[in-house]
PDB file of C-alpha atoms and ligand atoms in Angstrom:
ATOM      1  CA  MET A   1      -9.190  17.511  24.280  1.00 89.00           C
ATOM      2  CA  ASN A   2     -10.757  17.431  20.779  1.00 95.00           C
ATOM      3  CA  GLN A   3      -8.735  18.256  17.879  1.00 94.00           C
ATOM      4  CA  ASP A   4      -9.315  21.578  17.758  1.00 96.00           C
ATOM      5  CA  GLN A   5      -8.349  22.229  21.653  1.00 96.00           C
ATOM      6  CA  LEU A   6      -5.207  20.505  20.814  1.00 97.00           C
ATOM      7  CA  LYS A   7      -4.345  22.802  17.980  1.00 97.00           C
ATOM      8  CA  GLN A   8      -5.470  25.848  20.129  1.00 97.00           C
ATOM      9  CA  ALA A   9      -3.503  24.243  23.153  1.00 98.00           C
ATOM     10  CA  VAL A  10      -0.090  24.626  20.827  1.00 98.00           C
ATOM     11  CA  ALA A  11      -1.153  27.840  19.412  1.00 98.00           C
ATOM     12  CA  GLN A  12      -0.896  29.250  23.171  1.00 98.00           C
ATOM     13  CA  ALA A  13       2.282  27.513  23.880  1.00 98.00           C
ATOM     14  CA  ALA A  14       4.060  29.259  20.351  1.00 98.00           C
ATOM     15  CA  ILE A  15       2.673  32.318  21.944  1.00 98.00           C
ATOM     16  CA  ASP A  16       3.994  32.065  25.409  1.00 98.00           C
ATOM     17  CA  TYR A  17       7.101  30.596  23.805  1.00 98.00           C
ATOM     18  CA  ILE A  18       8.123  33.617  21.278  1.00 98.00           C
ATOM     19  CA  LEU A  19       6.590  36.614  23.149  1.00 98.00           C
ATOM     20  CA  PRO A  20       9.258  36.921  26.047  1.00 97.00           C
ATOM     21  CA  HIS A  21      11.628  37.386  23.368  1.00 97.00           C
ATOM     22  CA  LEU A  22       9.354  40.020  21.416  1.00 97.00           C
ATOM     23  CA  SER A  23      10.132  43.733  20.976  1.00 96.00           C
ATOM     24  CA  ARG A  24       8.380  46.763  19.626  1.00 96.00           C
ATOM     25  CA  ASP A  25      10.654  46.235  15.967  1.00 96.00           C
ATOM     26  CA  SER A  26       9.946  42.631  15.858  1.00 98.00           C
ATOM     27  CA  ILE A  27       8.711  40.847  12.930  1.00 98.00           C
ATOM     28  CA  VAL A  28       7.262  37.250  13.266  1.00 98.00           C
ATOM     29  CA  GLY A  29       6.841  34.810  10.103  1.00 98.00           C
ATOM     30  CA  VAL A  30       3.642  33.039  10.004  1.00 98.00           C
ATOM     31  CA  GLY A  31       2.376  29.888   8.518  1.00 98.00           C
ATOM     32  CA  THR A  32      -0.486  28.683   6.936  1.00 98.00           C
ATOM     33  CA  GLY A  33      -3.370  25.572   8.124  1.00 98.00           C
ATOM     34  CA  SER A  34      -5.886  25.971  10.797  1.00 98.00           C
ATOM     35  CA  THR A  35      -3.718  25.463  13.385  1.00 98.00           C
ATOM     36  CA  ALA A  36      -1.592  29.011  12.529  1.00 98.00           C
ATOM     37  CA  ASN A  37      -5.013  30.031  12.411  1.00 98.00           C
ATOM     38  CA  PHE A  38      -5.520  29.433  16.016  1.00 98.00           C
ATOM     39  CA  PHE A  39      -2.180  30.878  16.781  1.00 98.00           C
ATOM     40  CA  ILE A  40      -2.973  34.305  14.506  1.00 98.00           C
ATOM     41  CA  ASP A  41      -6.303  34.844  16.260  1.00 98.00           C
ATOM     42  CA  LEU A  42      -3.795  35.055  19.765  1.00 98.00           C
ATOM     43  CA  LEU A  43      -1.160  36.708  18.509  1.00 98.00           C
ATOM     44  CA  GLY A  44      -3.831  39.607  17.241  1.00 98.00           C
ATOM     45  CA  GLN A  45      -4.332  39.891  21.354  1.00 98.00           C
ATOM     46  CA  HIS A  46      -0.524  40.702  21.258  1.00 98.00           C
ATOM     47  CA  LYS A  47      -0.195  43.239  18.320  1.00 97.00           C
ATOM     48  CA  MET A  48       0.980  46.187  19.947  1.00 96.00           C
ATOM     49  CA  GLU A  49       3.915  43.983  21.532  1.00 97.00           C
ATOM     50  CA  PHE A  50       5.902  43.956  17.831  1.00 98.00           C
ATOM     51  CA  ASP A  51       6.072  45.363  15.080  1.00 98.00           C
ATOM     52  CA  GLY A  52       3.914  43.140  11.868  1.00 98.00           C
ATOM     53  CA  ALA A  53       4.386  40.053  10.776  1.00 98.00           C
ATOM     54  CA  VAL A  54       5.590  37.949   6.964  1.00 98.00           C
ATOM     55  CA  ALA A  55       2.503  35.911   5.923  1.00 98.00           C
ATOM     56  CA  SER A  56       3.615  32.744   4.530  1.00 98.00           C
ATOM     57  CA  SER A  57      -0.014  32.480   2.418  1.00 98.00           C
ATOM     58  CA  GLU A  58      -2.067  35.543   0.861  1.00 98.00           C
ATOM     59  CA  ALA A  59      -4.748  33.548   3.359  1.00 98.00           C
ATOM     60  CA  THR A  60      -2.607  34.122   5.993  1.00 98.00           C
ATOM     61  CA  ALA A  61      -1.567  37.676   5.227  1.00 98.00           C
ATOM     62  CA  GLU A  62      -5.487  38.336   5.288  1.00 98.00           C
ATOM     63  CA  ARG A  63      -6.140  36.634   8.515  1.00 98.00           C
ATOM     64  CA  LEU A  64      -3.368  38.723   9.633  1.00 98.00           C
ATOM     65  CA  LYS A  65      -4.716  41.940   8.442  1.00 98.00           C
ATOM     66  CA  LYS A  66      -8.132  41.876   9.763  1.00 98.00           C
ATOM     67  CA  HIS A  67      -6.360  41.163  13.017  1.00 98.00           C
ATOM     68  CA  GLY A  68      -4.713  44.666  12.008  1.00 98.00           C
ATOM     69  CA  ILE A  69      -1.425  43.304  12.021  1.00 98.00           C
ATOM     70  CA  PRO A  70       0.997  45.133  10.064  1.00 98.00           C
ATOM     71  CA  VAL A  71       2.185  41.873   6.835  1.00 98.00           C
ATOM     72  CA  TYR A  72       6.033  43.223   5.214  1.00 98.00           C
ATOM     73  CA  ASP A  73       7.241  41.651   2.165  1.00 98.00           C
ATOM     74  CA  LEU A  74       9.891  39.309   3.251  1.00 98.00           C
ATOM     75  CA  ASN A  75      12.073  40.904   0.402  1.00 98.00           C
ATOM     76  CA  GLY A  76      12.552  44.349   2.795  1.00 97.00           C
ATOM     77  CA  VAL A  77      12.877  42.018   6.203  1.00 97.00           C
ATOM     78  CA  ASN A  78      16.393  41.257   7.240  1.00 90.00           C
ATOM     79  CA  ASN A  79      15.893  40.290  10.801  1.00 92.00           C
ATOM     80  CA  LEU A  80      13.359  37.307  11.328  1.00 97.00           C
ATOM     81  CA  GLU A  81      13.718  35.800  14.383  1.00 96.00           C
ATOM     82  CA  PHE A  82      10.619  33.292  14.720  1.00 98.00           C
ATOM     83  CA  TYR A  83       8.426  31.269  11.703  1.00 98.00           C
ATOM     84  CA  VAL A  84       5.697  29.710  13.653  1.00 98.00           C
ATOM     85  CA  ASP A  85       3.323  26.874  11.654  1.00 98.00           C
ATOM     86  CA  GLY A  86       1.855  23.733  11.247  1.00 98.00           C
ATOM     87  CA  ALA A  87       2.841  20.571   9.726  1.00 98.00           C
ATOM     88  CA  ASP A  88       1.154  17.320   8.092  1.00 98.00           C
ATOM     89  CA  GLU A  89       3.827  15.195   9.764  1.00 98.00           C
ATOM     90  CA  ALA A  90       6.450  15.566  11.795  1.00 98.00           C
ATOM     91  CA  THR A  91       9.348  12.771  13.604  1.00 98.00           C
ATOM     92  CA  GLU A  92      11.194  13.188  16.759  1.00 97.00           C
ATOM     93  CA  HIS A  93      13.693  14.391  14.643  1.00 97.00           C
ATOM     94  CA  LEU A  94      11.963  17.896  13.624  1.00 98.00           C
ATOM     95  CA  GLN A  95      11.663  16.471  10.307  1.00 98.00           C
ATOM     96  CA  LEU A  96       8.570  17.403   8.485  1.00 98.00           C
ATOM     97  CA  ILE A  97       6.076  17.216   5.337  1.00 98.00           C
ATOM     98  CA  LYS A  98       3.939  20.335   4.956  1.00 98.00           C
ATOM     99  CA  GLY A  99       2.061  21.765   2.304  1.00 98.00           C
ATOM    100  CA  GLY A 100      -1.469  20.159   3.235  1.00 98.00           C
ATOM    101  CA  GLY A 101      -2.478  23.547   1.945  1.00 97.00           C
ATOM    102  CA  ALA A 102      -0.739  23.952  -1.080  1.00 98.00           C
ATOM    103  CA  ALA A 103       1.597  26.704   0.528  1.00 98.00           C
ATOM    104  CA  LEU A 104       4.862  25.128   0.932  1.00 98.00           C
ATOM    105  CA  THR A 105       7.230  26.754  -0.867  1.00 98.00           C
ATOM    106  CA  ARG A 106       6.647  30.282   0.819  1.00 98.00           C
ATOM    107  CA  GLU A 107       6.530  27.852   3.435  1.00 98.00           C
ATOM    108  CA  LYS A 108       9.933  26.653   3.511  1.00 98.00           C
ATOM    109  CA  ILE A 109      11.506  30.414   1.814  1.00 98.00           C
ATOM    110  CA  VAL A 110      10.223  32.000   5.287  1.00 98.00           C
ATOM    111  CA  ALA A 111      11.120  29.128   7.513  1.00 98.00           C
ATOM    112  CA  ALA A 112      14.618  29.102   5.184  1.00 98.00           C
ATOM    113  CA  VAL A 113      15.198  32.472   7.264  1.00 98.00           C
ATOM    114  CA  ALA A 114      14.059  32.783  10.267  1.00 98.00           C
ATOM    115  CA  ARG A 115      16.591  32.067  13.007  1.00 98.00           C
ATOM    116  CA  THR A 116      13.849  29.533  14.844  1.00 98.00           C
ATOM    117  CA  PHE A 117      11.582  27.695  13.246  1.00 98.00           C
ATOM    118  CA  VAL A 118       8.269  26.615  15.796  1.00 98.00           C
ATOM    119  CA  CYS A 119       6.074  24.352  14.274  1.00 98.00           C
ATOM    120  CA  ILE A 120       2.679  23.669  16.410  1.00 98.00           C
ATOM    121  CA  ALA A 121       0.975  20.413  15.848  1.00 98.00           C
ATOM    122  CA  ASP A 122      -1.206  18.491  17.593  1.00 96.00           C
ATOM    123  CA  GLY A 123       0.211  14.909  19.251  1.00 95.00           C
ATOM    124  CA  SER A 124      -1.841  13.016  15.718  1.00 96.00           C
ATOM    125  CA  LYS A 125       1.017  14.044  13.117  1.00 97.00           C
ATOM    126  CA  ARG A 126       3.802  12.714  15.142  1.00 98.00           C
ATOM    127  CA  VAL A 127       5.184   9.526  13.316  1.00 98.00           C
ATOM    128  CA  ASP A 128       8.433   7.612  13.300  1.00 98.00           C
ATOM    129  CA  ILE A 129       8.522   7.550   9.356  1.00 98.00           C
ATOM    130  CA  LEU A 130       7.560  10.559   7.396  1.00 98.00           C
ATOM    131  CA  GLY A 131       5.040   9.143   3.950  1.00 98.00           C
ATOM    132  CA  GLU A 132       1.621   8.306   4.929  1.00 98.00           C
ATOM    133  CA  PHE A 133       0.858  11.738   4.493  1.00 98.00           C
ATOM    134  CA  PRO A 134       0.662  12.441   0.520  1.00 98.00           C
ATOM    135  CA  LEU A 135       3.890  14.306   0.080  1.00 98.00           C
ATOM    136  CA  PRO A 136       3.155  17.292  -1.744  1.00 99.00           C
ATOM    137  CA  VAL A 137       5.248  18.536  -4.752  1.00 99.00           C
ATOM    138  CA  GLU A 138       4.674  22.190  -5.865  1.00 98.00           C
ATOM    139  CA  VAL A 139       5.281  21.922  -9.542  1.00 98.00           C
ATOM    140  CA  ILE A 140       5.545  24.423 -13.146  1.00 98.00           C
ATOM    141  CA  PRO A 141       2.123  23.301 -14.739  1.00 98.00           C
ATOM    142  CA  MET A 142       3.888  22.198 -18.081  1.00 98.00           C
ATOM    143  CA  ALA A 143       5.965  19.918 -16.206  1.00 98.00           C
ATOM    144  CA  ARG A 144       3.012  18.102 -14.012  1.00 98.00           C
ATOM    145  CA  SER A 145       2.625  15.170 -16.436  1.00 98.00           C
ATOM    146  CA  TYR A 146       7.211  14.975 -16.813  1.00 98.00           C
ATOM    147  CA  VAL A 147       7.555  15.251 -13.380  1.00 99.00           C
ATOM    148  CA  ALA A 148       4.796  12.890 -11.852  1.00 98.00           C
ATOM    149  CA  ARG A 149       6.602  10.225 -14.217  1.00 98.00           C
ATOM    150  CA  GLU A 150       9.900  11.150 -12.337  1.00 98.00           C
ATOM    151  CA  LEU A 151       8.619  10.746  -9.100  1.00 98.00           C
ATOM    152  CA  VAL A 152       6.973   7.433  -9.639  1.00 98.00           C
ATOM    153  CA  LYS A 153      10.858   5.997 -10.827  1.00 98.00           C
ATOM    154  CA  LEU A 154      11.751   7.478  -7.100  1.00 98.00           C
ATOM    155  CA  GLY A 155       8.698   5.064  -6.403  1.00 97.00           C
ATOM    156  CA  GLY A 156       5.999   6.877  -5.467  1.00 98.00           C
ATOM    157  CA  ASP A 157       2.173   7.400  -6.549  1.00 98.00           C
ATOM    158  CA  PRO A 158       2.075  11.163  -7.678  1.00 98.00           C
ATOM    159  CA  VAL A 159      -1.936  12.132  -7.422  1.00 98.00           C
ATOM    160  CA  TYR A 160      -2.565  15.840  -9.237  1.00 98.00           C
ATOM    161  CA  ARG A 161      -4.660  17.783  -6.603  1.00 98.00           C
ATOM    162  CA  GLU A 162      -7.100  18.749  -8.902  1.00 98.00           C
ATOM    163  CA  GLY A 163      -8.337  22.435  -8.483  1.00 97.00           C
ATOM    164  CA  VAL A 164      -5.831  23.798  -7.012  1.00 98.00           C
ATOM    165  CA  LYS A 165      -3.632  26.290  -8.034  1.00 98.00           C
ATOM    166  CA  THR A 166      -0.900  27.966  -5.631  1.00 98.00           C
ATOM    167  CA  ASP A 167      -0.387  31.849  -4.404  1.00 98.00           C
ATOM    168  CA  ASN A 168       2.162  31.095  -6.860  1.00 98.00           C
ATOM    169  CA  GLY A 169       0.264  29.944  -9.964  1.00 98.00           C
ATOM    170  CA  ASN A 170       1.380  26.560 -10.187  1.00 98.00           C
ATOM    171  CA  VAL A 171      -0.098  22.835  -9.541  1.00 98.00           C
ATOM    172  CA  VAL A 172       0.205  20.237  -7.183  1.00 98.00           C
ATOM    173  CA  LEU A 173       0.745  16.411  -7.158  1.00 99.00           C
ATOM    174  CA  ASP A 174       0.694  14.356  -3.538  1.00 98.00           C
ATOM    175  CA  VAL A 175       2.915  11.404  -3.719  1.00 98.00           C
ATOM    176  CA  HIS A 176       1.060   8.213  -2.242  1.00 98.00           C
ATOM    177  CA  ASN A 177       2.993   5.235  -0.943  1.00 97.00           C
ATOM    178  CA  LEU A 178       6.418   6.777   0.216  1.00 98.00           C
ATOM    179  CA  HIS A 179       7.910   4.869   3.141  1.00 96.00           C
ATOM    180  CA  ILE A 180      10.464   7.831   3.779  1.00 98.00           C
ATOM    181  CA  VAL A 181      13.711   6.156   5.237  1.00 97.00           C
ATOM    182  CA  ASP A 182      16.157   8.987   3.790  1.00 98.00           C
ATOM    183  CA  PRO A 183      14.122  12.609   4.006  1.00 98.00           C
ATOM    184  CA  VAL A 184      17.385  14.250   3.762  1.00 98.00           C
ATOM    185  CA  GLY A 185      18.170  12.452   0.556  1.00 98.00           C
ATOM    186  CA  LEU A 186      14.458  12.092  -1.011  1.00 98.00           C
ATOM    187  CA  GLU A 187      13.653  16.104  -0.624  1.00 98.00           C
ATOM    188  CA  SER A 188      17.293  16.789  -2.582  1.00 98.00           C
ATOM    189  CA  ALA A 189      16.182  14.038  -5.514  1.00 98.00           C
ATOM    190  CA  ILE A 190      12.949  15.364  -5.648  1.00 98.00           C
ATOM    191  CA  ASN A 191      14.323  19.455  -5.897  1.00 98.00           C
ATOM    192  CA  ASN A 192      16.699  17.963  -8.664  1.00 98.00           C
ATOM    193  CA  ILE A 193      13.815  17.032 -11.211  1.00 98.00           C
ATOM    194  CA  VAL A 194      13.695  20.181 -13.382  1.00 98.00           C
ATOM    195  CA  GLY A 195       9.766  21.600 -13.334  1.00 98.00           C
ATOM    196  CA  VAL A 196       9.952  20.834  -9.545  1.00 99.00           C
ATOM    197  CA  VAL A 197       9.439  24.091  -7.008  1.00 98.00           C
ATOM    198  CA  THR A 198       9.219  22.889  -4.104  1.00 98.00           C
ATOM    199  CA  VAL A 199       8.958  19.684  -2.457  1.00 98.00           C
ATOM    200  CA  GLY A 200       6.949  19.455   1.365  1.00 98.00           C
ATOM    201  CA  LEU A 201       9.602  17.904   2.732  1.00 98.00           C
ATOM    202  CA  PHE A 202      10.910  19.812   5.705  1.00 98.00           C
ATOM    203  CA  ALA A 203      14.432  17.432   6.256  1.00 98.00           C
ATOM    204  CA  ALA A 204      17.512  19.564   5.497  1.00 98.00           C
ATOM    205  CA  ARG A 205      15.809  22.661   7.266  1.00 98.00           C
ATOM    206  CA  PRO A 206      13.562  20.766  10.243  1.00 98.00           C
ATOM    207  CA  ALA A 207      11.819  22.565  12.719  1.00 98.00           C
ATOM    208  CA  ASP A 208      14.295  23.745  15.739  1.00 98.00           C
ATOM    209  CA  VAL A 209      10.886  23.627  18.337  1.00 98.00           C
ATOM    210  CA  LEU A 210       8.280  21.475  18.383  1.00 98.00           C
ATOM    211  CA  LEU A 211       5.410  22.045  20.204  1.00 98.00           C
ATOM    212  CA  LEU A 212       3.099  18.465  19.783  1.00 98.00           C
ATOM    213  CA  GLY A 213      -0.199  18.763  21.593  1.00 98.00           C
ATOM    214  CA  THR A 214      -1.273  15.525  23.248  1.00 96.00           C
ATOM    215  CA  ALA A 215      -3.893  14.666  26.537  1.00 93.00           C
ATOM    216  CA  GLU A 216      -1.001  15.437  28.992  1.00 95.00           C
ATOM    217  CA  GLY A 217      -0.067  18.960  27.787  1.00 96.00           C
ATOM    218  CA  VAL A 218       1.636  20.315  25.565  1.00 98.00           C
ATOM    219  CA  LYS A 219       5.158  18.323  24.686  1.00 98.00           C
ATOM    220  CA  ALA A 220       8.330  20.314  23.440  1.00 98.00           C
ATOM    221  CA  LEU A 221      10.462  18.801  21.761  1.00 97.00           C
ATOM    222  CA  LYS A 222      14.032  20.745  20.346  1.00 97.00           C
ATOM    223  CA  ARG A 223      17.142  20.160  17.775  1.00 91.00           C
TER     224      ARG A 223
HETATM  225  C1  LIG B   1       0.079  24.425   4.543  1.00 81.22           C
HETATM  226  C2  LIG B   1       0.854  23.516   5.492  1.00 81.22           C
HETATM  227  C3  LIG B   1       0.439  23.262   6.991  1.00 81.22           C
HETATM  228  O1  LIG B   1       1.005  23.927   8.215  1.00 81.22           O
HETATM  229  C4  LIG B   1      -0.107  21.542   7.468  1.00 81.22           C
HETATM  230  O2  LIG B   1      -0.823  21.438   6.146  1.00 81.22           O
HETATM  231  C5  LIG B   1      -0.962  21.891   8.646  1.00 81.22           C
HETATM  232  O3  LIG B   1      -1.974  21.863   8.450  1.00 81.22           O
HETATM  233  P1  LIG B   1      -3.330  22.318   9.823  1.00 81.22           P
HETATM  234  O4  LIG B   1      -2.972  23.397  11.006  1.00 81.22           O
HETATM  235  O5  LIG B   1      -4.533  22.478   8.863  1.00 81.22           O
HETATM  236  O6  LIG B   1      -3.295  20.795  10.139  1.00 81.22           O
HETATM  237  O7  LIG B   1       1.720  23.052   5.498  1.00 81.22           O
HETATM  238  O8  LIG B   1       0.765  24.355   3.331  1.00 81.22           O
END
């Protein structure tokens, strides 16, 4: 199977996982990226079986609406059973690097609200130690240089993601050459830098379920 077929398989597995728990008034949290897009396209086939969705980006909101799925503002939603999203890296402890698509802040907010975070990823995303994928950090534009200097002190090599503005109007620094042995500690340290909006380390709040696409089929890892 190629990578797209693995993404398709985990998207289907996520549908199979959540569908039995959905009712006509359920709202589903939906992530951003190519794997999430496969999920959205499948979710569209079941739009009569739930109420609507909360989107982690403008791009996802657009795609959901094209399928006729109502998109709600998170502020008006007080019960979110599932959040389904991809990842750039995932460990066996279900800690993640996310933000390759620059949607990390809204992704982290929706993940925080959801009771169950279902991460879907092809097998290439599975790592023992996080950090080979450059760690995205969303930053208030005027703090970019200051935050970059602070990230260097933490051992990383930040690179400004040229030409990218997040849905929140901010910029992204991608931090290279990290070998993240203490994900919770690093998440907290980066969050504490003034000017940082969000770091794409999902360690303090990891996924609850990881559906991993492999040549042998979809493997489910749970916390
Ligand atoms: C977007 C994300 C994505 O989930 C992550 O980049 C994985 O994307 P893809 O499914 O395209 O590999 O965090 O901000």
